[in-house]
Amino acid sequence: MTVDRGLAPGEEAPVPWWQEAVFYQVYPRSFADSDGDGVGDLAGIRSRLADLAWLGVDALWISPFFRSPMADYGYDVSDYCDVDPLFGNLAEFDALVADAHALGMRVVIDWVPNHTSDQHPWFVDARSSRHSAHRSWYVWRDPRPDGSPPNNWVSAFDLSAPAWTFDEATGQWYLHMFEPAQPDLDWDEPAVVDAMHETLRFWLDRGVDGFRADVVHGIGKDPALPDDPPDTAGVPHCALNDVPVTHERLGAIRTLLDAYPGERMMVGEVFLMSTETVATYYGHDDELHLAFNFPPLFAPWLADRWRDCIRTTLDALGPRGAWPTWVLSNHDNPRHRTRYDLAAARAGEDPATTVRRSERRARAAAVLLLTLRGTPFVYQGDELGLTDADVPADRVVDPGGRDGCRAPIPWDGTPDHGWPTREGAGPWLPFPPDADARNRAAELEDPSSMLHHYRGTIALRRGCPPLVRGTFDLVDTSDGVLGYRRAVGSDAVEVLINFGGAPVDAGRPSAVGADLLLTSDGVEVTGSFTGVLGPDQAVVIRG
Ligand code: NOJ
């Protein structure tokens, strides 16, 4: 399978920045705290920008920092055009963007178009009466004759709960694909479209380079609100909603973005488990610039499964000229290192072995993420090899059970790990395990650390056109090994990854003797490829 961009041999098209970039997701509450309240903030992010530039990332995606009652930690927005005082203010945001740009990094911010907070003035007005000015901005329906919700849609965090809440005062149900505190906007109402476009302009005018659009496939709903099929019982409606009108709405958003200079972009969260369907949200280069594709994120650490995911992704996106994204972790799911370790333990891996393999697997996964064809997104802390925090029951705060992956970044080995809090109470969530040893300062000192491995792999990628924009071909390997070739003309590299815990002949006789450019377990790389991969080892060799 060869994928290319329809260019003549040797011809190079200008590549938009978001196709070449390595993105880094910042979850602001847990990144860095400047004021000692135990919650990270914009000034904290700004104070660490030089560290991110050192790592080599090209763009930041910053999760929500807008005014919010924090029922969903910022994904419940009560003012799209202001910074929540917990995180700072607009001047601090402007300073953050200016500093990031000065360091050569782009800034992409979250945008939450599917729902607002129930404390947003629009919803406060909407629920005040059936005749209020904003009533039509949300999805209201009468009860069914037996008083039950209008349909069988299930909400995201409590799969036993309807995606509807009954409003006693006005006698109707309102729709919320997530928490009751997150009522869905009704994009059939033209005033909603105008108002939400205005929120995009607000931030574009302030100089952001783009948006990560939250559950963006939700902005079109079937006006008949039909029941979800019986065979999807227990699946939240947000994982099923896929309606043609959404594509028109994304087209209008694309036109708005493209009217701004500077290649502003949007990466959409399309939480649908079919990659073929996700591909449709790129339109024909006239909807989303990029879309997240979740099946690889949920794929187990197995060579065959990854080969299938890659093939499916490139086959679905290639014919549209759509550019893939690759994500291993984010703020909504256990970190990949944690997932792979748990799966290995379930599969019977000896716990003593797991301790050793865990780090090696995570290092190999970094090579995979950063060498596939597409735009990689690194989740904050993955570059330190963090695993999820163990969050005791009395410290659980998230309605969706996602606290573990949101643990604060340990910056150093001091008792507060760089989070000195005013009351001495510590940050809002516990630190990940081993923060005394596994923290940025310690890893910076150790050239063999995960941090240096990420930096080295990002640097290799940046200096290697085949890895940034080359063609992609899977190559034949022995079992348990994934291999692919990336090339721009005759400039080619090959990536080989051993998903198993024992040394293996890679099954690439033609690669024996090729120059090694990177090994996932090596500090300094010299020499040539012997044909054998070490346990859990990834290598990049000259093709
Ligand atoms: C997806 C976001 O990533 C998640 O954190 C949030 O809870 C839901 N959308 C609702 O906004």
mmCIF file with all atom_site columns, N, CA and C in Angstrom, residues 277-303:
data_model
loop_
_atom_site.group_PDB
_atom_site.id
_atom_site.type_symbol
_atom_site.label_atom_id
_atom_site.label_alt_id
_atom_site.label_comp_id
_atom_site.label_asym_id
_atom_site.label_entity_id
_atom_site.label_seq_id
_atom_site.pdbx_PDB_ins_code
_atom_site.Cartn_x
_atom_site.Cartn_y
_atom_site.Cartn_z
_atom_site.occupancy
_atom_site.B_iso_or_equiv
_atom_site.pdbx_formal_charge
_atom_site.auth_seq_id
_atom_site.auth_comp_id
_atom_site.auth_asym_id
_atom_site.auth_atom_id
_atom_site.pdbx_PDB_model_num
ATOM 1  N N  . THR A 1 277 ? -15.834 6.590  8.836  1.00 0.00 ? 277 THR A N  1
ATOM 2  C CA . THR A 1 277 ? -16.750 7.708  9.111  1.00 0.00 ? 277 THR A CA 1
ATOM 3  C C  . THR A 1 277 ? -15.966 8.952  9.529  1.00 0.00 ? 277 THR A C  1
ATOM 4  N N  . VAL A 1 278 ? -14.966 8.759  10.354 1.00 0.00 ? 278 VAL A N  1
ATOM 5  C CA . VAL A 1 278 ? -14.140 9.909  10.763 1.00 0.00 ? 278 VAL A CA 1
ATOM 6  C C  . VAL A 1 278 ? -13.594 10.615 9.515  1.00 0.00 ? 278 VAL A C  1
ATOM 7  N N  . ALA A 1 279 ? -13.194 9.824  8.523  1.00 0.00 ? 279 ALA A N  1
ATOM 8  C CA . ALA A 1 279 ? -12.607 10.409 7.302  1.00 0.00 ? 279 ALA A CA 1
ATOM 9  C C  . ALA A 1 279 ? -13.570 11.385 6.633  1.00 0.00 ? 279 ALA A C  1
ATOM 10 N N  . THR A 1 280 ? -14.869 11.138 6.735  1.00 0.00 ? 280 THR A N  1
ATOM 11 C CA . THR A 1 280 ? -15.825 12.019 6.054  1.00 0.00 ? 280 THR A CA 1
ATOM 12 C C  . THR A 1 280 ? -15.835 13.423 6.658  1.00 0.00 ? 280 THR A C  1
ATOM 13 N N  . TYR A 1 281 ? -15.330 13.550 7.885  1.00 0.00 ? 281 TYR A N  1
ATOM 14 C CA . TYR A 1 281 ? -15.346 14.868 8.541  1.00 0.00 ? 281 TYR A CA 1
ATOM 15 C C  . TYR A 1 281 ? -14.228 15.794 8.046  1.00 0.00 ? 281 TYR A C  1
ATOM 16 N N  . TYR A 1 282 ? -13.352 15.262 7.182  1.00 0.00 ? 282 TYR A N  1
ATOM 17 C CA . TYR A 1 282 ? -12.397 16.139 6.492  1.00 0.00 ? 282 TYR A CA 1
ATOM 18 C C  . TYR A 1 282 ? -13.070 16.763 5.266  1.00 0.00 ? 282 TYR A C  1
ATOM 19 N N  . GLY A 1 283 ? -14.271 16.233 4.892  1.00 0.00 ? 283 GLY A N  1
ATOM 20 C CA . GLY A 1 283 ? -14.877 16.661 3.639  1.00 0.00 ? 283 GLY A CA 1
ATOM 21 C C  . GLY A 1 283 ? -13.914 16.351 2.507  1.00 0.00 ? 283 GLY A C  1
ATOM 22 N N  . HIS A 1 284 ? -13.877 17.259 1.528  1.00 0.00 ? 284 HIS A N  1
ATOM 23 C CA . HIS A 1 284 ? -12.875 17.135 0.475  1.00 0.00 ? 284 HIS A CA 1
ATOM 24 C C  . HIS A 1 284 ? -11.994 18.363 0.602  1.00 0.00 ? 284 HIS A C  1
ATOM 25 N N  . ASP A 1 285 ? -11.209 18.367 1.663  1.00 0.00 ? 285 ASP A N  1
ATOM 26 C CA . ASP A 1 285 ? -10.366 19.499 2.020  1.00 0.00 ? 285 ASP A CA 1
ATOM 27 C C  . ASP A 1 285 ? -11.206 20.763 2.236  1.00 0.00 ? 285 ASP A C  1
ATOM 28 N N  . ASP A 1 286 ? -12.456 20.572 2.708  1.00 0.00 ? 286 ASP A N  1
ATOM 29 C CA . ASP A 1 286 ? -13.296 21.751 2.938  1.00 0.00 ? 286 ASP A CA 1
ATOM 30 C C  . ASP A 1 286 ? -14.071 21.651 4.255  1.00 0.00 ? 286 ASP A C  1
ATOM 31 N N  . GLU A 1 287 ? -13.659 20.719 5.142  1.00 0.00 ? 287 GLU A N  1
ATOM 32 C CA . GLU A 1 287 ? -14.274 20.674 6.478  1.00 0.00 ? 287 GLU A CA 1
ATOM 33 C C  . GLU A 1 287 ? -13.133 20.753 7.503  1.00 0.00 ? 287 GLU A C  1
ATOM 34 N N  . LEU A 1 288 ? -12.970 19.754 8.351  1.00 0.00 ? 288 LEU A N  1
ATOM 35 C CA . LEU A 1 288 ? -11.875 19.812 9.321  1.00 0.00 ? 288 LEU A CA 1
ATOM 36 C C  . LEU A 1 288 ? -10.523 19.695 8.615  1.00 0.00 ? 288 LEU A C  1
ATOM 37 N N  . HIS A 1 289 ? -9.535  20.419 9.142  1.00 0.00 ? 289 HIS A N  1
ATOM 38 C CA . HIS A 1 289 ? -8.178  20.232 8.628  1.00 0.00 ? 289 HIS A CA 1
ATOM 39 C C  . HIS A 1 289 ? -7.642  18.874 9.082  1.00 0.00 ? 289 HIS A C  1
ATOM 40 N N  . LEU A 1 290 ? -7.932  18.554 10.333 1.00 0.00 ? 290 LEU A N  1
ATOM 41 C CA . LEU A 1 290 ? -7.491  17.296 10.929 1.00 0.00 ? 290 LEU A CA 1
ATOM 42 C C  . LEU A 1 290 ? -8.614  16.757 11.798 1.00 0.00 ? 290 LEU A C  1
ATOM 43 N N  . ALA A 1 291 ? -8.645  15.446 11.954 1.00 0.00 ? 291 ALA A N  1
ATOM 44 C CA . ALA A 1 291 ? -9.629  14.854 12.867 1.00 0.00 ? 291 ALA A CA 1
ATOM 45 C C  . ALA A 1 291 ? -8.935  13.800 13.719 1.00 0.00 ? 291 ALA A C  1
ATOM 46 N N  . PHE A 1 292 ? -9.279  13.769 14.998 1.00 0.00 ? 292 PHE A N  1
ATOM 47 C CA . PHE A 1 292 ? -8.777  12.684 15.838 1.00 0.00 ? 292 PHE A CA 1
ATOM 48 C C  . PHE A 1 292 ? -9.506  11.401 15.456 1.00 0.00 ? 292 PHE A C  1
ATOM 49 N N  . ASN A 1 293 ? -8.767  10.308 15.536 1.00 0.00 ? 293 ASN A N  1
ATOM 50 C CA . ASN A 1 293 ? -9.278  9.007  15.113 1.00 0.00 ? 293 ASN A CA 1
ATOM 51 C C  . ASN A 1 293 ? -9.005  8.049  16.275 1.00 0.00 ? 293 ASN A C  1
ATOM 52 N N  . PHE A 1 294 ? -10.046 7.624  16.968 1.00 0.00 ? 294 PHE A N  1
ATOM 53 C CA . PHE A 1 294 ? -9.829  6.949  18.245 1.00 0.00 ? 294 PHE A CA 1
ATOM 54 C C  . PHE A 1 294 ? -9.453  5.469  18.196 1.00 0.00 ? 294 PHE A C  1
ATOM 55 N N  . PRO A 1 295 ? -9.809  4.708  17.132 1.00 0.00 ? 295 PRO A N  1
ATOM 56 C CA . PRO A 1 295 ? -9.436  3.289  17.187 1.00 0.00 ? 295 PRO A CA 1
ATOM 57 C C  . PRO A 1 295 ? -7.949  3.032  17.478 1.00 0.00 ? 295 PRO A C  1
ATOM 58 N N  . PRO A 1 296 ? -6.997  3.773  16.877 1.00 0.00 ? 296 PRO A N  1
ATOM 59 C CA . PRO A 1 296 ? -5.604  3.504  17.266 1.00 0.00 ? 296 PRO A CA 1
ATOM 60 C C  . PRO A 1 296 ? -5.329  3.818  18.736 1.00 0.00 ? 296 PRO A C  1
ATOM 61 N N  . LEU A 1 297 ? -5.966  4.858  19.256 1.00 0.00 ? 297 LEU A N  1
ATOM 62 C CA . LEU A 1 297 ? -5.734  5.182  20.668 1.00 0.00 ? 297 LEU A CA 1
ATOM 63 C C  . LEU A 1 297 ? -6.162  4.004  21.549 1.00 0.00 ? 297 LEU A C  1
ATOM 64 N N  . PHE A 1 298 ? -7.245  3.330  21.148 1.00 0.00 ? 298 PHE A N  1
ATOM 65 C CA . PHE A 1 298 ? -7.736  2.226  21.964 1.00 0.00 ? 298 PHE A CA 1
ATOM 66 C C  . PHE A 1 298 ? -7.103  0.881  21.591 1.00 0.00 ? 298 PHE A C  1
ATOM 67 N N  . ALA A 1 299 ? -6.236  0.882  20.573 1.00 0.00 ? 299 ALA A N  1
ATOM 68 C CA . ALA A 1 299 ? -5.661  -0.395 20.123 1.00 0.00 ? 299 ALA A CA 1
ATOM 69 C C  . ALA A 1 299 ? -4.686  -0.929 21.162 1.00 0.00 ? 299 ALA A C  1
ATOM 70 N N  . PRO A 1 300 ? -4.696  -2.244 21.382 1.00 0.00 ? 300 PRO A N  1
ATOM 71 C CA . PRO A 1 300 ? -3.702  -2.820 22.290 1.00 0.00 ? 300 PRO A CA 1
ATOM 72 C C  . PRO A 1 300 ? -2.313  -2.790 21.651 1.00 0.00 ? 300 PRO A C  1
ATOM 73 N N  . TRP A 1 301 ? -1.296  -2.991 22.463 1.00 0.00 ? 301 TRP A N  1
ATOM 74 C CA . TRP A 1 301 ? 0.088   -2.955 21.988 1.00 0.00 ? 301 TRP A CA 1
ATOM 75 C C  . TRP A 1 301 ? 0.439   -4.303 21.351 1.00 0.00 ? 301 TRP A C  1
ATOM 76 N N  . LEU A 1 302 ? -0.066  -4.503 20.152 1.00 0.00 ? 302 LEU A N  1
ATOM 77 C CA . LEU A 1 302 ? 0.160   -5.738 19.405 1.00 0.00 ? 302 LEU A CA 1
ATOM 78 C C  . LEU A 1 302 ? 0.454   -5.353 17.963 1.00 0.00 ? 302 LEU A C  1
ATOM 79 N N  . ALA A 1 303 ? 1.477   -5.968 17.394 1.00 0.00 ? 303 ALA A N  1
ATOM 80 C CA . ALA A 1 303 ? 1.900   -5.578 16.040 1.00 0.00 ? 303 ALA A CA 1
ATOM 81 C C  . ALA A 1 303 ? 0.754   -5.718 15.034 1.00 0.00 ? 303 ALA A C  1
#
